[in-house]
Rosetta silent file (secondary structure, phi, psi, omega in degrees, C-alpha in Angstrom):
SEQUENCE: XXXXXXXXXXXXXXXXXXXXXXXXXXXXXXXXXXXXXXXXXXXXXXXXXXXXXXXXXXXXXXXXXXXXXXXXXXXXXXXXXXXXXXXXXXXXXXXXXXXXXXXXXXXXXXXXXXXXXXXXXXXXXXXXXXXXXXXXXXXXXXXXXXXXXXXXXXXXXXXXXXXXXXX
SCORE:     score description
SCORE:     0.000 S_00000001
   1 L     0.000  141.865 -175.446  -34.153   52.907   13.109 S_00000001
   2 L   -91.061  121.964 -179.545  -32.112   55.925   11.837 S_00000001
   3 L   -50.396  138.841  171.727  -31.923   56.811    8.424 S_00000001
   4 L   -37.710  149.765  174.307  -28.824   56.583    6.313 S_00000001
   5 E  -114.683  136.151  161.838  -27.009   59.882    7.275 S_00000001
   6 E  -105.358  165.643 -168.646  -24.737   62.510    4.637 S_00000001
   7 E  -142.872   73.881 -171.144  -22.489   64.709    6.018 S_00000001
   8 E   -91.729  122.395  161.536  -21.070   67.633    3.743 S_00000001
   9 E  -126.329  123.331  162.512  -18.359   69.334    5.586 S_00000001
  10 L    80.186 -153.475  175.701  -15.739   71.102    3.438 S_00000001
  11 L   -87.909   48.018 -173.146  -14.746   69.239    0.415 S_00000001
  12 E  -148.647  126.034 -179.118  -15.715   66.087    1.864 S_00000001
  13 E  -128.574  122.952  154.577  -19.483   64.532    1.174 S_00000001
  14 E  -109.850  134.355  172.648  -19.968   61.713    3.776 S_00000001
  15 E  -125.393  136.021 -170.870  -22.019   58.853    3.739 S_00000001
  16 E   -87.770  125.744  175.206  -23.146   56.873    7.013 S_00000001
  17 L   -79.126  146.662  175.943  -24.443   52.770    6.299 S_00000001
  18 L   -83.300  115.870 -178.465  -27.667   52.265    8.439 S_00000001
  19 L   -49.371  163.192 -173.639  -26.586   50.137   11.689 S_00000001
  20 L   -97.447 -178.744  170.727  -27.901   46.341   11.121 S_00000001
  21 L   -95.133  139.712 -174.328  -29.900   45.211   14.243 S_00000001
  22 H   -54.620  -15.712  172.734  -28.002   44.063   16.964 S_00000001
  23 H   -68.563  -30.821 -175.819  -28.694   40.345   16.841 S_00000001
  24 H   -80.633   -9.709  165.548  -27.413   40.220   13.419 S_00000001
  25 H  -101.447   -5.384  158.811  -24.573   41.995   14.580 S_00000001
  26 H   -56.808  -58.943 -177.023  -23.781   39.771   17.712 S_00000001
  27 H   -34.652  -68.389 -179.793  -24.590   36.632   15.301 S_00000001
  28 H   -51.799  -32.777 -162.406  -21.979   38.149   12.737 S_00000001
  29 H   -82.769  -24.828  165.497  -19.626   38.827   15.477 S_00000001
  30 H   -57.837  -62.923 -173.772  -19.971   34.814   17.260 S_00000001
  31 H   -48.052  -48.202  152.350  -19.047   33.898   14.088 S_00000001
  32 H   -19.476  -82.217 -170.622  -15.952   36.155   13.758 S_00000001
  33 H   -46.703  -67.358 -174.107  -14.950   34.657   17.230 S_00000001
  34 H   -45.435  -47.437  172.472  -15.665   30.888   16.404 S_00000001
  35 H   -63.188  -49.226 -177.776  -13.293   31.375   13.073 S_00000001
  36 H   -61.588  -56.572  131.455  -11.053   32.932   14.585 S_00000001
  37 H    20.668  -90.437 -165.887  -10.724   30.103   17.638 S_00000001
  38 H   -41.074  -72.322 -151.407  -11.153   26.951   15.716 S_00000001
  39 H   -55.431  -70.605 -160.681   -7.404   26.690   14.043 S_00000001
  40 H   -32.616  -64.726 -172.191   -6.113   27.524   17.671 S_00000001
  41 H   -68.333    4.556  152.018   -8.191   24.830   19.231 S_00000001
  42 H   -62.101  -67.324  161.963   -7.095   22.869   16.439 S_00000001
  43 H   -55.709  -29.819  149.798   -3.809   22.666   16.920 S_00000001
  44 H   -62.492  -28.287 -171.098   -3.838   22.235   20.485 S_00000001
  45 H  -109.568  -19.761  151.581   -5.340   19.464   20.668 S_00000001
  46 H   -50.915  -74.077  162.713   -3.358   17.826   17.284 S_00000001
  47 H   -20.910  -67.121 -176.370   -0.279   18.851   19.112 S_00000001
  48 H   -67.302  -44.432 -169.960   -1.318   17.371   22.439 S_00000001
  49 H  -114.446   16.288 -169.479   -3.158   13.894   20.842 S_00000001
  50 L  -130.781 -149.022 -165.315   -2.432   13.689   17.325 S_00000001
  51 L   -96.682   12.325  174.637    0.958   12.893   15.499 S_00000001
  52 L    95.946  177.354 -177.703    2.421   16.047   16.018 S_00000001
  53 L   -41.737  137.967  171.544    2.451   19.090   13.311 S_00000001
  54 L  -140.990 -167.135 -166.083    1.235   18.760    9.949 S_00000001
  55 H   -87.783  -41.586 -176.856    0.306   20.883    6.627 S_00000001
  56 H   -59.336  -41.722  164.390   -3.779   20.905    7.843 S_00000001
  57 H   -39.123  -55.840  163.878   -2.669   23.296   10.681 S_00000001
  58 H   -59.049  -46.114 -163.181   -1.475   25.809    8.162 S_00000001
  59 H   -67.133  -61.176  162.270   -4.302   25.212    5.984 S_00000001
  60 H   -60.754  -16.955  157.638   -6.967   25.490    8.845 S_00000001
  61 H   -76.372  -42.239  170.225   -5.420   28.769    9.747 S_00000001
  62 H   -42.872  -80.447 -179.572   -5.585   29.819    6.396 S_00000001
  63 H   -56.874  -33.975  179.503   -8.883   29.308    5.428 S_00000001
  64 H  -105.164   15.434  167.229  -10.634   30.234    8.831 S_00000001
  65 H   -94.270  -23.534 -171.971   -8.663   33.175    9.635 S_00000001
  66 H   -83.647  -43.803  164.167   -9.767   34.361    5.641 S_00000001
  67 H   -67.110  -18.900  163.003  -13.531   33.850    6.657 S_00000001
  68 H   -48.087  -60.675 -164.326  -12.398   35.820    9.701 S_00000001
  69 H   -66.405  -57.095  160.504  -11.341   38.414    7.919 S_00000001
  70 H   -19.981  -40.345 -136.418  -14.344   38.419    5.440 S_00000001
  71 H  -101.290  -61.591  171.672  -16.705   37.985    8.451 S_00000001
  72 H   -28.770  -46.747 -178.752  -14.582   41.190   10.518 S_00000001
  73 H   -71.713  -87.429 -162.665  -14.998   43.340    6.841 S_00000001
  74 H   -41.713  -42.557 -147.974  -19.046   42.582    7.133 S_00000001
  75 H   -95.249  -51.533 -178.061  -19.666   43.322   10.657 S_00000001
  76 H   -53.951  -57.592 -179.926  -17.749   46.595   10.795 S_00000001
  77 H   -56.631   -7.692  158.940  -19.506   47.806    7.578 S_00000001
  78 L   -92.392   27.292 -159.730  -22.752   47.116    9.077 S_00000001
  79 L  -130.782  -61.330 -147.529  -21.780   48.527   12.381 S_00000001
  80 L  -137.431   17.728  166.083  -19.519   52.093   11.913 S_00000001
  81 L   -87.118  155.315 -171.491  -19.090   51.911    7.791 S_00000001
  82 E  -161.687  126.486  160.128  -19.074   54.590    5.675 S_00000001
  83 E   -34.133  147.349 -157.580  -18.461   56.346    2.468 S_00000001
  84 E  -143.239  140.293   75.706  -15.897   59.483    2.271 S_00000001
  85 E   -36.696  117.171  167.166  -16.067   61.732   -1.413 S_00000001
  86 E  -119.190  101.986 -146.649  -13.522   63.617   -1.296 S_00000001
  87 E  -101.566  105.008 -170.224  -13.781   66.659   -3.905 S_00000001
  88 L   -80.023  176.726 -169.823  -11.036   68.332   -5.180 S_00000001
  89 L   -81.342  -34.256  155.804  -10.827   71.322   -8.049 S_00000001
  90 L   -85.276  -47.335 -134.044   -9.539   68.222  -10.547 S_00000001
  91 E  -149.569  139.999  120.648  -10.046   64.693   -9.258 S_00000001
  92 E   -66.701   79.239 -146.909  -12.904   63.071   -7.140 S_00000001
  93 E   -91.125  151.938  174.290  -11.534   60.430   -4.569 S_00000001
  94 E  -142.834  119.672 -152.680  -13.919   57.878   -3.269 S_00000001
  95 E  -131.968  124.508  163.338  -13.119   55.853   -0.199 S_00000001
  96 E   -88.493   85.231 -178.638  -14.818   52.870    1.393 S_00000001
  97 E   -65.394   79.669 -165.218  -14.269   53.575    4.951 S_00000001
  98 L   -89.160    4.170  161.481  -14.520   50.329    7.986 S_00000001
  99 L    72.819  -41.281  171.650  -13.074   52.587   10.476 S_00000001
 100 L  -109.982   -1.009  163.130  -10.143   50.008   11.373 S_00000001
 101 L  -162.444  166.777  167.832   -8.942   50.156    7.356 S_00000001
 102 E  -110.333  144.400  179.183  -10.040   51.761    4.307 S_00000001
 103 E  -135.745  179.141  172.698  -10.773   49.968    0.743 S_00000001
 104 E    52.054   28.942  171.766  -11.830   50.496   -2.641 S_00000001
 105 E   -48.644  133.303 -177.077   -9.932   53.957   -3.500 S_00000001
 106 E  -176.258  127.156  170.448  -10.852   54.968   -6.874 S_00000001
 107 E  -125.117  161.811 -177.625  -10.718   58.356   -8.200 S_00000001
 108 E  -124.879  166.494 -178.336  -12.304   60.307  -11.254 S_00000001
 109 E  -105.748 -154.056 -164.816  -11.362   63.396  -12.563 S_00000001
 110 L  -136.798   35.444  176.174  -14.057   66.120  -12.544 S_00000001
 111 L  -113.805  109.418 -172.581  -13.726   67.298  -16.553 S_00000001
 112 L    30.605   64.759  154.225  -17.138   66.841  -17.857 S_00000001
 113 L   -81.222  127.941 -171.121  -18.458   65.312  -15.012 S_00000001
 114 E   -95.630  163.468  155.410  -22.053   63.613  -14.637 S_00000001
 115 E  -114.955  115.124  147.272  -23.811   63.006  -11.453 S_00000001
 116 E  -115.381 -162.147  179.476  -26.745   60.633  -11.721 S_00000001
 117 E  -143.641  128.217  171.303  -29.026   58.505   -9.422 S_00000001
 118 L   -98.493  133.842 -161.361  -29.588   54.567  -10.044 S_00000001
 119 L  -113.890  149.910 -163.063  -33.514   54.604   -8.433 S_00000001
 120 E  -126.688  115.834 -173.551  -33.603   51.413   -6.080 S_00000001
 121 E    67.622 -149.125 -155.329  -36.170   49.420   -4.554 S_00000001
 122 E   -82.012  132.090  124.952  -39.889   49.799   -3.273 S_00000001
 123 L     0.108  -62.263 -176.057  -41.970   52.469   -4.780 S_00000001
 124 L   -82.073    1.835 -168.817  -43.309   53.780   -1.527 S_00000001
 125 E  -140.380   71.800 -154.901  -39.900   53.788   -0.160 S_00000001
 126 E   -71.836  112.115  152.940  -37.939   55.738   -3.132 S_00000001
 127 E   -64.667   64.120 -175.374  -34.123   54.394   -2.497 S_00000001
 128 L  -160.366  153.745  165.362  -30.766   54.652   -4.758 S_00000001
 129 L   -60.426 -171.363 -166.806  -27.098   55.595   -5.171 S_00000001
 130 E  -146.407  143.299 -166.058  -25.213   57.859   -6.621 S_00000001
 131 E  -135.689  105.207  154.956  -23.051   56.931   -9.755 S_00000001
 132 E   -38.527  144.201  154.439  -19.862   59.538  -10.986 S_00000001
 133 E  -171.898  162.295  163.591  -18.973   59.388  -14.147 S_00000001
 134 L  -166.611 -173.124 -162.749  -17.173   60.900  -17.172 S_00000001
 135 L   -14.912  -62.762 -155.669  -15.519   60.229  -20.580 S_00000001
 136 L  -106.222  -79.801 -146.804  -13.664   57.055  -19.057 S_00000001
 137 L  -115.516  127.949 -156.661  -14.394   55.924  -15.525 S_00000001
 138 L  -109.438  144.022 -176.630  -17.857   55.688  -14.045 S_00000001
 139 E  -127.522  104.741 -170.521  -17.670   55.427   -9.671 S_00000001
 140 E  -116.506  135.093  165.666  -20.869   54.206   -8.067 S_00000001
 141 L   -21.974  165.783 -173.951  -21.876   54.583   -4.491 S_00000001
 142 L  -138.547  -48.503 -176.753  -22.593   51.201   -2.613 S_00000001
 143 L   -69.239  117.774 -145.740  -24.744   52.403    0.136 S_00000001
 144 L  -101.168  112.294 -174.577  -28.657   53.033   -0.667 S_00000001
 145 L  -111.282  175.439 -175.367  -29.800   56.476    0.511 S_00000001
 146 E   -93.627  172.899  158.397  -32.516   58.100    0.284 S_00000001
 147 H     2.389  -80.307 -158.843  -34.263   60.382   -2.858 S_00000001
 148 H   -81.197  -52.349  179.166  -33.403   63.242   -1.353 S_00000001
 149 H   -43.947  -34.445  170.995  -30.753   63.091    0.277 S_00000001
 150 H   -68.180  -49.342 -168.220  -28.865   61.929   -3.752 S_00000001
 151 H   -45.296  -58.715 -170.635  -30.548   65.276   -5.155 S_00000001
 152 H   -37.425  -36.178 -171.651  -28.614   67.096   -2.162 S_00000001
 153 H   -70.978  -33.515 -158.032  -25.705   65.361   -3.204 S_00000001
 154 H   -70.370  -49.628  167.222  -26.203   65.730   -6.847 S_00000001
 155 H   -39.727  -41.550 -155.964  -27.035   69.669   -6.423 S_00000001
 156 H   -80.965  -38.766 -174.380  -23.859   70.059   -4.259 S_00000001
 157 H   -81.360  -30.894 -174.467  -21.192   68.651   -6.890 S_00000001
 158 H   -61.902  -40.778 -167.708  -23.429   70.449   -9.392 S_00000001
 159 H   -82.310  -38.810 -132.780  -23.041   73.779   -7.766 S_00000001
 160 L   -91.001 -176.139 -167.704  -20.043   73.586   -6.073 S_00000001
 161 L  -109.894  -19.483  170.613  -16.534   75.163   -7.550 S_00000001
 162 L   -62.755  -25.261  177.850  -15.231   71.650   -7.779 S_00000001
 163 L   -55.547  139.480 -174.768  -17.400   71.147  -10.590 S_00000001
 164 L  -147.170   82.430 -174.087  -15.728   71.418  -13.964 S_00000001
 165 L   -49.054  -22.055 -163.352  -17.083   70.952  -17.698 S_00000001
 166 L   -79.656  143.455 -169.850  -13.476   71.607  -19.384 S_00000001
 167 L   -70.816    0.000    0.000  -12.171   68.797  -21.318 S_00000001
């Protein structure tokens, strides 16, 4: 199975989620389908045999279109999700990317900025994220890369011209 992937192009450090195995991503995706379904096939048949419209119709669309959406959010980030840094000469944007939306925007500024690594996991299989921070607001990575691949990262914002110590 293929290793998390980064991607520095430009001012942009990308990070690629490790595909899940495909049963678990059929499984998530049945699941998807069934929620999504049910209220239809609810209502159809309450329409046709039951007492006509009521308040559980909304309420079963509510709730199993909202595990839809939950269930839709999981399978794409185990499928084609991916982290986007985007590094500017002030501010460091961070983007959770699912390819049919984006979440979790949160930026830092880059005035006495740290780069560390939160170590992860197995011993023999060194693991961990990467966590921004300065004076105020700390930004941590969600997706567990490897070792090396965080030094690379950590070297690049270290090195780089975006980097900036001034208060």
């Amino acid at each position: 199975m293929k290793q998390n992937q980064i991607e520095i192009n430009g001012s942009q450090l990308t990070i690629f989620t490790k595909k899940t195995p495909v049963f678990i991503r059929i499984v998530l995706t049945l699941m998807l389908t069934i929620s999504a379904l049910f209220p239809l096939a609810a209502t159809f048949f309450v329409l046709i045999y039951g007492d006509g419209p009521h308040i559980g119709i909304a309420f079963s669309f509510a709730l199993c279109w909202g595990i839809g959406f939950y269930l839709l959010r999981i399978t794409l980030w185990n499928s084609v999700g991916r982290e986007i840094l985007t590094l500017s000469p002030t501010m460091i944007t961070y983007i959770a990317d699912y390819r049919l939306f984006k979440d979790g925007r949160q930026e830092i500024s880059t005035a006495d900025l740290e780069a560390e690594i939160i170590y992860e996991g197995d011993p023999n299989k060194p693991v961990g994220r990467l966590r921004l921070k300065n004076r105020t607001i700390s930004i941590e990575t969600v997706i567990q890369t490897t070792i090396a691949e965080l030094e690379e990262i950590k070297n690049a914002l270290e090195n780089s011209e975006f980097h900036s110590r001034n208060p």
